[in-house]
Amino acid sequence: MSDGAAGSDFAELLRELKDRSGLSYGTLAKRLHMSTSTLHRYCNGDAVPADYAPVERLARLCKAGPEELVELHRRWVLADAQRGRKADAPEKRAAAAGTATEPGPEPEREPEAEPKAEAEAGTEPVRDPEPEPGPDTVRVPEAAAGPDAAGRRGRRVPRPALLAGITVVALLGAAALAVQLPSGGTDAKNTGTTAADGTAAHRTPGDSAPPKAGSSTAPPSSSTSSTSSASTAPAAGAAAGAAPDGSSRPADGGTATPPLTVDTRPYSWESPCSQHYLINRGPADVAPPPLETDATAWVTAHQAVSSGEQYVTLTVQGTGRQTVVLEGLTVRTAQRSSPLAWNDYAMGYPGVGCGGNVPTRSFTVALDAMRPAVVPEAGHRDFPFKVSGSDPEVFYITADASAYSVDWYLELSWSSGSRHGTLRIDDKGRPFRTSGDNGRPAYEFPLGGEAWRPASSPSAG
């Protein structure tokens, strides 16, 4: 397949899905969080998306089947590779032109020997001149080289290279000395301590003290927020800042209790028709679909993984009268791998309609992207928000994955007066897990039926 054919085939399939859906470019663009002109360029073949995530969302909005999703991903890979080759072509041509026009070094001419003049003067015969030394050569003193090299001409080191070498050695010595010198901090690697109110208080050399017996050092965190000192008791460290279900805790490992709690529901449903799970079992070993209230126990019993998308509900509430500002919500990817090769089970009953409005405070996360971000739904406001003990907020996060199986978690940044921090939100100490389901065997459970059966429609809802 030629490069041009790869891009046109990808755009042709996008247009076919769009036309079949009956949705306008404007409607699809709003649902995809992109401009109408950008969507036009994708469907006309004038541009190729840098990530597969918007392509996957477009296909799902247009009700694409498993075979169409696989074919669409294949065409996107070819079109993306074509774009990369086009981008590299000018650089290769420039590099080739530079190589062709660069003049090579001219050979040095050897001075002609004058044996007659040397003989008349009574000196030694003239030896062939040695080639000029390069920047890496060093002059060898005649006395150190031995009697056999007494008559040899010493090699010279260019003065700039010699000065540069001395400078590098001096810098390396200074760096080694700085590393060995004590900085006057504590055993918590001088990152400061967390005060009782949750703020980071940096110690001076005079305030440092040896750790008490029985104290443990908090593990390093992947958070970019300020780190905290060692915890004074394991029990206190485990309970500090945790929500009632243990699903959230300070991201920096600190022991100060934040002035808010987060109740996390990782297996809530936007609607039964949109909820699927991947299970490494045959249909005969899988129980019927549960109610949403029993979904957590059902998922745990079957070791299921959210398929295609995961709908997470967060209820954030302050613990006192003071207002807490929720500054932002960040996605962290713990691991990314190939989609799970398991069976896909739909929670909705075939033939039973599902509906409902998009709730307020709704956000989406494209886990296939290189840098996933929490994006508000069209028409919904973004962070910051405010909460207190009497004024909670509920957030609905829809995270979708198609090309990967992704382990991920969230970090909630907050501030209250002079206090501030970051709270990690996950599935009771474990990352959330969402896997793509392209091409996996799909099963549905008929209403009033007794067993799972192969899905009659491409997406089974």
GROMACS .gro file of C-alpha atoms in nm:
model
  461
    1MET     CA    1   0.000   0.000   0.000
    2SER     CA    2   0.141   0.343  -0.094
    3ASP     CA    3   0.173   0.628   0.153
    4GLY     CA    4  -0.109   0.826  -0.006
    5ALA     CA    5  -0.341   0.527  -0.005
    6ALA     CA    6  -0.288   0.474   0.371
    7GLY     CA    7  -0.405   0.826   0.457
    8SER     CA    8  -0.699   0.821   0.218
    9ASP     CA    9  -0.818   0.479   0.339
   10PHE     CA   10  -0.816   0.604   0.700
   11ALA     CA   11  -1.013   0.918   0.610
   12GLU     CA   12  -1.256   0.716   0.398
   13LEU     CA   13  -1.346   0.489   0.691
   14LEU     CA   14  -1.390   0.792   0.920
   15ARG     CA   15  -1.632   0.950   0.669
   16GLU     CA   16  -1.822   0.623   0.636
   17LEU     CA   17  -1.870   0.598   1.013
   18LYS     CA   18  -1.970   0.964   1.040
   19ASP     CA   19  -2.225   0.944   0.757
   20ARG     CA   20  -2.377   0.625   0.895
   21SER     CA   21  -2.425   0.778   1.240
   22GLY     CA   22  -2.643   1.058   1.106
   23LEU     CA   23  -2.470   1.308   1.338
   24SER     CA   24  -2.343   1.641   1.213
   25TYR     CA   25  -1.981   1.751   1.227
   26GLY     CA   26  -2.070   2.009   1.491
   27THR     CA   27  -2.240   1.754   1.718
   28LEU     CA   28  -1.955   1.506   1.691
   29ALA     CA   29  -1.695   1.777   1.748
   30LYS     CA   30  -1.863   1.886   2.073
   31ARG     CA   31  -1.875   1.530   2.201
   32LEU     CA   32  -1.508   1.481   2.109
   33HIS     CA   33  -1.393   1.813   2.264
   34MET     CA   34  -1.243   1.940   1.940
   35SER     CA   35  -1.322   2.207   1.682
   36THR     CA   36  -1.545   2.136   1.383
   37SER     CA   37  -1.267   2.235   1.142
   38THR     CA   38  -1.029   1.982   1.300
   39LEU     CA   39  -1.284   1.703   1.258
   40HIS     CA   40  -1.334   1.810   0.893
   41ARG     CA   41  -0.959   1.780   0.832
   42TYR     CA   42  -0.950   1.430   0.980
   43CYS     CA   43  -1.241   1.308   0.767
   44ASN     CA   44  -1.107   1.475   0.450
   45GLY     CA   45  -0.760   1.324   0.490
   46ASP     CA   46  -0.590   1.664   0.538
   47ALA     CA   47  -0.462   1.564   0.884
   48VAL     CA   48  -0.407   1.253   1.098
   49PRO     CA   49  -0.469   1.257   1.477
   50ALA     CA   50  -0.150   1.231   1.680
   51ASP     CA   51  -0.322   0.997   1.930
   52TYR     CA   52  -0.566   0.715   1.869
   53ALA     CA   53  -0.792   0.813   2.161
   54PRO     CA   54  -1.008   1.068   1.969
   55VAL     CA   55  -1.040   0.823   1.681
   56GLU     CA   56  -1.163   0.556   1.922
   57ARG     CA   57  -1.416   0.792   2.079
   58LEU     CA   58  -1.542   0.896   1.736
   59ALA     CA   59  -1.587   0.531   1.635
   60ARG     CA   60  -1.778   0.452   1.956
   61LEU     CA   61  -2.005   0.753   1.910
   62CYS     CA   62  -2.080   0.625   1.558
   63LYS     CA   63  -2.160   0.274   1.692
   64ALA     CA   64  -1.868   0.100   1.519
   65GLY     CA   65  -1.848  -0.277   1.560
   66PRO     CA   66  -1.546  -0.475   1.686
   67GLU     CA   67  -1.424  -0.557   1.335
   68GLU     CA   68  -1.457  -0.194   1.230
   69LEU     CA   69  -1.265  -0.082   1.540
   70VAL     CA   70  -0.979  -0.318   1.461
   71GLU     CA   71  -0.971  -0.207   1.096
   72LEU     CA   72  -0.986   0.160   1.196
   73HIS     CA   73  -0.691   0.114   1.433
   74ARG     CA   74  -0.491  -0.061   1.160
   75ARG     CA   75  -0.554   0.221   0.913
   76TRP     CA   76  -0.467   0.485   1.171
   77VAL     CA   77  -0.133   0.312   1.240
   78LEU     CA   78  -0.051   0.316   0.866
   79ALA     CA   79  -0.159   0.678   0.824
   80ASP     CA   80   0.040   0.785   1.132
   81ALA     CA   81   0.350   0.606   0.999
   82GLN     CA   82   0.305   0.786   0.665
   83ARG     CA   83   0.292   1.121   0.844
   84GLY     CA   84   0.616   1.037   1.028
   85ARG     CA   85   0.794   0.954   0.702
   86LYS     CA   86   0.683   1.283   0.549
   87ALA     CA   87   0.812   1.474   0.852
   88ASP     CA   88   1.152   1.301   0.836
   89ALA     CA   89   1.203   1.351   0.460
   90PRO     CA   90   1.312   1.722   0.472
   91GLU     CA   91   1.561   1.649   0.750
   92LYS     CA   92   1.715   1.360   0.557
   93ARG     CA   93   1.746   1.575   0.242
   94ALA     CA   94   1.910   1.855   0.441
   95ALA     CA   95   2.152   1.612   0.602
   96ALA     CA   96   2.243   1.461   0.265
   97ALA     CA   97   2.300   1.805   0.114
   98GLY     CA   98   2.522   1.905   0.406
   99THR     CA   99   2.729   1.592   0.370
  100ALA     CA  100   2.778   1.643  -0.004
  101THR     CA  101   2.887   2.008   0.024
  102GLU     CA  102   3.112   1.978   0.328
  103PRO     CA  103   3.478   2.005   0.214
  104GLY     CA  104   3.718   1.746   0.339
  105PRO     CA  105   4.051   1.827   0.507
  106GLU     CA  106   4.338   1.901   0.276
  107PRO     CA  107   4.640   1.671   0.309
  108GLU     CA  108   4.941   1.829   0.467
  109ARG     CA  109   5.252   1.872   0.257
  110GLU     CA  110   5.572   1.729   0.387
  111PRO     CA  111   5.867   1.973   0.385
  112GLU     CA  112   6.147   1.872   0.157
  113ALA     CA  113   6.458   1.752   0.331
  114GLU     CA  114   6.788   1.933   0.271
  115PRO     CA  115   7.059   1.676   0.338
  116LYS     CA  116   7.337   1.889   0.193
  117ALA     CA  117   7.279   2.181   0.424
  118GLU     CA  118   7.255   1.951   0.725
  119ALA     CA  119   7.575   1.773   0.629
  120GLU     CA  120   7.765   2.103   0.595
  121ALA     CA  121   7.644   2.220   0.935
  122GLY     CA  122   7.747   1.892   1.096
  123THR     CA  123   7.406   1.816   1.239
  124GLU     CA  124   7.196   1.502   1.243
  125PRO     CA  125   7.026   1.392   0.925
  126VAL     CA  126   6.674   1.530   0.883
  127ARG     CA  127   6.397   1.290   0.981
  128ASP     CA  128   6.057   1.278   0.821
  129PRO     CA  129   5.830   1.525   0.997
  130GLU     CA  130   5.564   1.369   1.213
  131PRO     CA  131   5.199   1.450   1.145
  132GLU     CA  132   5.042   1.736   1.339
  133PRO     CA  133   4.896   1.615   1.667
  134GLY     CA  134   4.520   1.604   1.712
  135PRO     CA  135   4.330   1.748   2.006
  136ASP     CA  136   4.353   1.418   2.199
  137THR     CA  137   4.732   1.376   2.176
  138VAL     CA  138   4.968   1.449   2.466
  139ARG     CA  139   5.333   1.555   2.451
  140VAL     CA  140   5.562   1.289   2.596
  141PRO     CA  141   5.873   1.435   2.766
  142GLU     CA  142   6.199   1.297   2.631
  143ALA     CA  143   6.340   1.225   2.976
  144ALA     CA  144   6.037   1.018   3.073
  145ALA     CA  145   6.022   0.834   2.742
  146GLY     CA  146   6.364   0.668   2.786
  147PRO     CA  147   6.689   0.674   2.592
  148ASP     CA  148   6.529   0.526   2.278
  149ALA     CA  149   6.308   0.830   2.239
  150ALA     CA  150   6.573   1.094   2.312
  151GLY     CA  151   6.580   1.220   1.956
  152ARG     CA  152   6.208   1.213   1.900
  153ARG     CA  153   6.009   1.529   1.874
  154GLY     CA  154   5.752   1.565   2.156
  155ARG     CA  155   5.386   1.593   2.069
  156ARG     CA  156   5.204   1.903   2.173
  157VAL     CA  157   4.862   1.944   2.331
  158PRO     CA  158   4.669   2.245   2.199
  159ARG     CA  159   4.638   2.510   2.468
  160PRO     CA  160   4.253   2.541   2.456
  161ALA     CA  161   4.212   2.163   2.497
  162LEU     CA  162   4.455   2.162   2.791
  163LEU     CA  163   4.267   2.445   2.965
  164ALA     CA  164   3.933   2.272   2.905
  165GLY     CA  165   4.063   1.948   3.059
  166ILE     CA  166   4.187   2.130   3.369
  167THR     CA  167   3.848   2.303   3.405
  168VAL     CA  168   3.656   1.973   3.382
  169VAL     CA  169   3.878   1.809   3.646
  170ALA     CA  170   3.830   2.106   3.878
  171LEU     CA  171   3.450   2.094   3.838
  172LEU     CA  172   3.437   1.720   3.903
  173GLY     CA  173   3.642   1.760   4.218
  174ALA     CA  174   3.414   2.037   4.346
  175ALA     CA  175   3.105   1.826   4.276
  176ALA     CA  176   3.250   1.525   4.461
  177LEU     CA  177   3.337   1.746   4.759
  178ALA     CA  178   2.984   1.893   4.768
  179VAL     CA  179   2.826   1.547   4.767
  180GLN     CA  180   3.039   1.429   5.062
  181LEU     CA  181   2.981   1.736   5.278
  182PRO     CA  182   2.681   1.707   5.520
  183SER     CA  183   2.400   1.954   5.456
  184GLY     CA  184   2.281   1.976   5.813
  185GLY     CA  185   1.939   1.817   5.745
  186THR     CA  186   1.758   1.533   5.914
  187ASP     CA  187   1.755   1.166   5.825
  188ALA     CA  188   1.450   1.234   5.608
  189LYS     CA  189   1.692   1.361   5.341
  190ASN     CA  190   1.643   1.725   5.432
  191THR     CA  191   1.310   1.756   5.253
  192GLY     CA  192   1.148   1.936   5.541
  193THR     CA  193   0.888   1.811   5.787
  194THR     CA  194   0.511   1.824   5.777
  195ALA     CA  195   0.372   2.037   6.056
  196ALA     CA  196   0.062   1.941   6.249
  197ASP     CA  197  -0.156   2.159   6.026
  198GLY     CA  198  -0.031   1.995   5.705
  199THR     CA  199   0.209   2.265   5.584
  200ALA     CA  200   0.572   2.189   5.500
  201ALA     CA  201   0.809   2.339   5.760
  202HIS     CA  202   1.178   2.337   5.659
  203ARG     CA  203   1.429   2.279   5.939
  204THR     CA  204   1.749   2.470   5.986
  205PRO     CA  205   2.075   2.295   6.075
  206GLY     CA  206   2.026   2.390   6.438
  207ASP     CA  207   1.680   2.232   6.452
  208SER     CA  208   1.786   1.891   6.324
  209ALA     CA  209   1.768   1.603   6.565
  210PRO     CA  210   1.834   1.229   6.537
  211PRO     CA  211   1.524   1.016   6.473
  212LYS     CA  212   1.365   0.845   6.766
  213ALA     CA  213   1.375   0.470   6.803
  214GLY     CA  214   1.083   0.294   6.641
  215SER     CA  215   1.018   0.561   6.379
  216SER     CA  216   0.993   0.458   6.016
  217THR     CA  217   1.078   0.647   5.702
  218ALA     CA  218   0.798   0.715   5.456
  219PRO     CA  219   0.855   0.567   5.108
  220PRO     CA  220   0.932   0.803   4.820
  221SER     CA  221   0.630   0.920   4.625
  222SER     CA  222   0.576   0.970   4.256
  223SER     CA  223   0.391   1.294   4.330
  224THR     CA  224   0.548   1.621   4.226
  225SER     CA  225   0.428   1.793   4.543
  226SER     CA  226   0.659   1.859   4.839
  227THR     CA  227   0.772   1.551   5.025
  228SER     CA  228   0.723   1.500   5.397
  229SER     CA  229   0.929   1.363   5.683
  230ALA     CA  230   0.919   1.015   5.831
  231SER     CA  231   0.599   0.904   6.000
  232THR     CA  232   0.609   0.859   6.377
  233ALA     CA  233   0.382   0.552   6.392
  234PRO     CA  234   0.269   0.304   6.128
  235ALA     CA  235  -0.089   0.311   6.252
  236ALA     CA  236  -0.106   0.687   6.232
  237GLY     CA  237   0.047   0.685   5.885
  238ALA     CA  238  -0.207   0.434   5.760
  239ALA     CA  239  -0.505   0.629   5.891
  240ALA     CA  240  -0.389   0.979   5.814
  241GLY     CA  241  -0.595   1.150   5.548
  242ALA     CA  242  -0.770   0.833   5.443
  243ALA     CA  243  -1.134   0.835   5.343
  244PRO     CA  244  -1.373   0.599   5.524
  245ASP     CA  245  -1.323   0.339   5.254
  246GLY     CA  246  -0.945   0.387   5.250
  247SER     CA  247  -0.948   0.496   4.886
  248SER     CA  248  -0.761   0.824   4.926
  249ARG     CA  249  -0.456   0.944   5.120
  250PRO     CA  250  -0.191   1.216   5.104
  251ALA     CA  251   0.004   1.167   4.782
  252ASP     CA  252   0.327   1.275   4.950
  253GLY     CA  253   0.307   1.013   5.225
  254GLY     CA  254   0.260   1.274   5.500
  255THR     CA  255   0.093   1.204   5.833
  256ALA     CA  256  -0.105   1.530   5.867
  257THR     CA  257  -0.478   1.476   5.817
  258PRO     CA  258  -0.614   1.688   5.529
  259PRO     CA  259  -0.933   1.888   5.596
  260LEU     CA  260  -1.141   1.687   5.348
  261THR     CA  261  -1.250   1.334   5.265
  262VAL     CA  262  -1.310   1.161   4.932
  263ASP     CA  263  -1.555   0.874   4.893
  264THR     CA  264  -1.463   0.679   4.579
  265ARG     CA  265  -1.693   0.451   4.381
  266PRO     CA  266  -1.473   0.296   4.109
  267TYR     CA  267  -1.745   0.064   3.974
  268SER     CA  268  -2.044   0.296   3.937
  269TRP     CA  269  -2.231   0.295   3.605
  270GLU     CA  270  -2.326   0.579   3.378
  271SER     CA  271  -2.587   0.335   3.244
  272PRO     CA  272  -2.600  -0.047   3.226
  273CYS     CA  273  -2.592  -0.030   2.846
  274SER     CA  274  -2.249   0.135   2.842
  275GLN     CA  275  -2.088  -0.079   3.111
  276HIS     CA  276  -1.876  -0.380   3.016
  277TYR     CA  277  -1.621  -0.592   3.204
  278LEU     CA  278  -1.338  -0.816   3.086
  279ILE     CA  279  -1.317  -1.151   3.269
  280ASN     CA  280  -1.069  -1.433   3.219
  281ARG     CA  281  -1.343  -1.697   3.234
  282GLY     CA  282  -1.584  -1.868   3.000
  283PRO     CA  283  -1.953  -1.768   3.004
  284ALA     CA  284  -2.051  -2.082   3.196
  285ASP     CA  285  -1.837  -1.967   3.492
  286VAL     CA  286  -1.971  -1.610   3.508
  287ALA     CA  287  -2.270  -1.511   3.722
  288PRO     CA  288  -2.558  -1.306   3.575
  289PRO     CA  289  -2.515  -0.928   3.559
  290PRO     CA  290  -2.551  -0.763   3.902
  291LEU     CA  291  -2.733  -0.448   4.001
  292GLU     CA  292  -2.513  -0.139   4.015
  293THR     CA  293  -2.521  -0.147   4.396
  294ASP     CA  294  -2.371  -0.499   4.389
  295ALA     CA  295  -2.117  -0.428   4.115
  296THR     CA  296  -1.816  -0.400   4.348
  297ALA     CA  297  -1.872  -0.744   4.501
  298TRP     CA  298  -1.941  -0.895   4.156
  299VAL     CA  299  -1.621  -0.745   4.011
  300THR     CA  300  -1.416  -0.865   4.308
  301ALA     CA  301  -1.553  -1.220   4.289
  302HIS     CA  302  -1.478  -1.250   3.914
  303GLN     CA  303  -1.153  -1.046   3.921
  304ALA     CA  304  -1.305  -0.837   3.644
  305VAL     CA  305  -1.151  -0.533   3.477
  306SER     CA  306  -1.344  -0.238   3.335
  307SER     CA  307  -1.372  -0.284   2.959
  308GLY     CA  308  -1.349   0.007   2.717
  309GLU     CA  309  -1.431   0.269   2.979
  310GLN     CA  310  -1.457   0.309   3.356
  311TYR     CA  311  -1.704   0.536   3.533
  312VAL     CA  312  -1.569   0.662   3.865
  313THR     CA  313  -1.778   0.870   4.108
  314LEU     CA  314  -1.602   1.093   4.363
  315THR     CA  315  -1.780   1.260   4.656
  316VAL     CA  316  -1.556   1.527   4.810
  317GLN     CA  317  -1.651   1.692   5.139
  318GLY     CA  318  -1.475   1.911   5.395
  319THR     CA  319  -1.433   1.794   5.753
  320GLY     CA  320  -1.508   2.129   5.918
  321ARG     CA  321  -1.662   2.469   5.867
  322GLN     CA  322  -1.359   2.611   5.689
  323THR     CA  323  -1.380   2.621   5.310
  324VAL     CA  324  -1.143   2.395   5.116
  325VAL     CA  325  -1.051   2.492   4.760
  326LEU     CA  326  -1.013   2.200   4.516
  327GLU     CA  327  -0.752   2.338   4.280
  328GLY     CA  328  -0.721   2.059   4.026
  329LEU     CA  329  -0.740   1.689   3.944
  330THR     CA  330  -0.443   1.518   3.777
  331VAL     CA  331  -0.417   1.176   3.610
  332ARG     CA  332  -0.113   0.957   3.684
  333THR     CA  333  -0.036   0.647   3.476
  334ALA     CA  334   0.115   0.366   3.683
  335GLN     CA  335   0.145   0.107   3.404
  336ARG     CA  336   0.048   0.066   3.038
  337SER     CA  337   0.044  -0.263   2.847
  338SER     CA  338  -0.139  -0.447   2.570
  339PRO     CA  339  -0.517  -0.493   2.612
  340LEU     CA  340  -0.627  -0.799   2.806
  341ALA     CA  341  -0.714  -1.097   2.586
  342TRP     CA  342  -1.023  -1.184   2.794
  343ASN     CA  343  -1.395  -1.219   2.724
  344ASP     CA  344  -1.615  -0.910   2.726
  345TYR     CA  345  -1.941  -0.918   2.927
  346ALA     CA  346  -2.211  -0.651   2.894
  347MET     CA  347  -2.411  -0.543   3.199
  348GLY     CA  348  -2.713  -0.418   3.001
  349TYR     CA  349  -2.988  -0.652   2.888
  350PRO     CA  350  -3.027  -0.672   2.508
  351GLY     CA  351  -3.335  -0.496   2.380
  352VAL     CA  352  -3.381  -0.293   2.699
  353GLY     CA  353  -3.327   0.077   2.636
  354CYS     CA  354  -3.099   0.293   2.848
  355GLY     CA  355  -3.096   0.667   2.879
  356GLY     CA  356  -3.025   0.959   3.105
  357ASN     CA  357  -2.873   1.304   3.107
  358VAL     CA  358  -2.507   1.381   3.158
  359PRO     CA  359  -2.475   1.485   3.526
  360THR     CA  360  -2.308   1.807   3.631
  361ARG     CA  361  -1.940   1.800   3.723
  362SER     CA  362  -1.872   1.543   3.450
  363PHE     CA  363  -1.519   1.489   3.317
  364THR     CA  364  -1.350   1.258   3.066
  365VAL     CA  365  -1.002   1.101   3.058
  366ALA     CA  366  -0.846   0.957   2.740
  367LEU     CA  367  -0.614   0.692   2.885
  368ASP     CA  368  -0.465   0.606   2.543
  369ALA     CA  369  -0.311   0.953   2.519
  370MET     CA  370   0.057   0.999   2.598
  371ARG     CA  371  -0.035   1.251   2.871
  372PRO     CA  372  -0.390   1.176   2.990
  373ALA     CA  373  -0.573   1.473   3.139
  374VAL     CA  374  -0.903   1.535   3.316
  375VAL     CA  375  -1.119   1.730   3.068
  376PRO     CA  376  -1.465   1.870   3.152
  377GLU     CA  377  -1.758   1.759   2.938
  378ALA     CA  378  -1.884   2.012   2.686
  379GLY     CA  379  -2.075   2.286   2.865
  380HIS     CA  380  -1.942   2.191   3.210
  381ARG     CA  381  -1.713   2.408   3.422
  382ASP     CA  382  -1.360   2.310   3.515
  383PHE     CA  383  -1.166   2.332   3.841
  384PRO     CA  384  -1.133   2.501   4.091
  385PHE     CA  385  -1.429   2.413   4.316
  386LYS     CA  386  -1.501   2.477   4.684
  387VAL     CA  387  -1.623   2.232   4.949
  388SER     CA  388  -1.689   2.239   5.322
  389GLY     CA  389  -1.848   2.020   5.586
  390SER     CA  390  -2.194   2.129   5.476
  391ASP     CA  391  -2.131   2.177   5.103
  392PRO     CA  392  -1.990   1.866   4.927
  393GLU     CA  393  -1.923   1.818   4.556
  394VAL     CA  394  -1.976   1.506   4.342
  395PHE     CA  395  -1.754   1.448   4.037
  396TYR     CA  396  -1.815   1.192   3.761
  397ILE     CA  397  -1.505   1.070   3.575
  398THR     CA  398  -1.537   0.867   3.253
  399ALA     CA  399  -1.199   0.715   3.162
  400ASP     CA  400  -1.179   0.532   2.829
  401ALA     CA  401  -0.911   0.302   2.686
  402SER     CA  402  -0.893   0.122   2.354
  403ALA     CA  403  -0.535   0.048   2.249
  404TYR     CA  404  -0.394  -0.034   2.594
  405SER     CA  405  -0.459  -0.179   2.937
  406VAL     CA  406  -0.387   0.109   3.175
  407ASP     CA  407  -0.331   0.119   3.553
  408TRP     CA  408  -0.396   0.474   3.671
  409TYR     CA  409  -0.490   0.691   3.967
  410LEU     CA  410  -0.585   1.052   4.040
  411GLU     CA  411  -0.427   1.328   4.248
  412LEU     CA  412  -0.647   1.601   4.397
  413SER     CA  413  -0.471   1.930   4.480
  414TRP     CA  414  -0.634   2.131   4.762
  415SER     CA  415  -0.574   2.437   4.976
  416SER     CA  416  -0.737   2.580   5.288
  417GLY     CA  417  -0.598   2.902   5.433
  418SER     CA  418  -0.224   2.852   5.483
  419ARG     CA  419  -0.252   2.476   5.436
  420HIS     CA  420  -0.223   2.293   5.105
  421GLY     CA  421  -0.150   1.944   4.981
  422THR     CA  422  -0.224   1.668   4.734
  423LEU     CA  423  -0.452   1.372   4.794
  424ARG     CA  424  -0.413   1.047   4.602
  425ILE     CA  425  -0.738   0.884   4.485
  426ASP     CA  426  -0.738   0.518   4.385
  427ASP     CA  427  -0.916   0.184   4.441
  428LYS     CA  428  -0.841   0.124   4.811
  429GLY     CA  429  -0.465   0.154   4.773
  430ARG     CA  430  -0.449   0.001   4.426
  431PRO     CA  431  -0.458   0.185   4.093
  432PHE     CA  432  -0.774   0.183   3.885
  433ARG     CA  433  -0.750  -0.055   3.588
  434THR     CA  434  -0.914  -0.005   3.250
  435SER     CA  435  -0.846  -0.213   2.937
  436GLY     CA  436  -0.937  -0.185   2.571
  437ASP     CA  437  -1.175  -0.450   2.435
  438ASN     CA  438  -1.125  -0.432   2.058
  439GLY     CA  439  -1.191  -0.765   1.891
  440ARG     CA  440  -1.264  -0.954   2.214
  441PRO     CA  441  -1.544  -1.217   2.224
  442ALA     CA  442  -1.855  -1.035   2.351
  443TYR     CA  443  -2.136  -1.187   2.557
  444GLU     CA  444  -2.475  -1.061   2.675
  445PHE     CA  445  -2.735  -1.190   2.920
  446PRO     CA  446  -3.095  -1.179   2.791
  447LEU     CA  447  -3.363  -1.041   3.021
  448GLY     CA  448  -3.525  -1.336   3.195
  449GLY     CA  449  -3.262  -1.572   3.056
  450GLU     CA  450  -3.051  -1.828   3.240
  451ALA     CA  451  -2.712  -1.811   3.066
  452TRP     CA  452  -2.479  -1.581   2.877
  453ARG     CA  453  -2.490  -1.591   2.497
  454PRO     CA  454  -2.277  -1.437   2.221
  455ALA     CA  455  -2.372  -1.075   2.164
  456SER     CA  456  -2.617  -1.027   1.878
  457SER     CA  457  -2.502  -0.672   1.802
  458PRO     CA  458  -2.145  -0.545   1.747
  459SER     CA  459  -2.120  -0.356   2.076
  460ALA     CA  460  -2.394  -0.523   2.280
  461GLY     CA  461  -2.514  -0.183   2.389
   0.00000   0.00000   0.00000
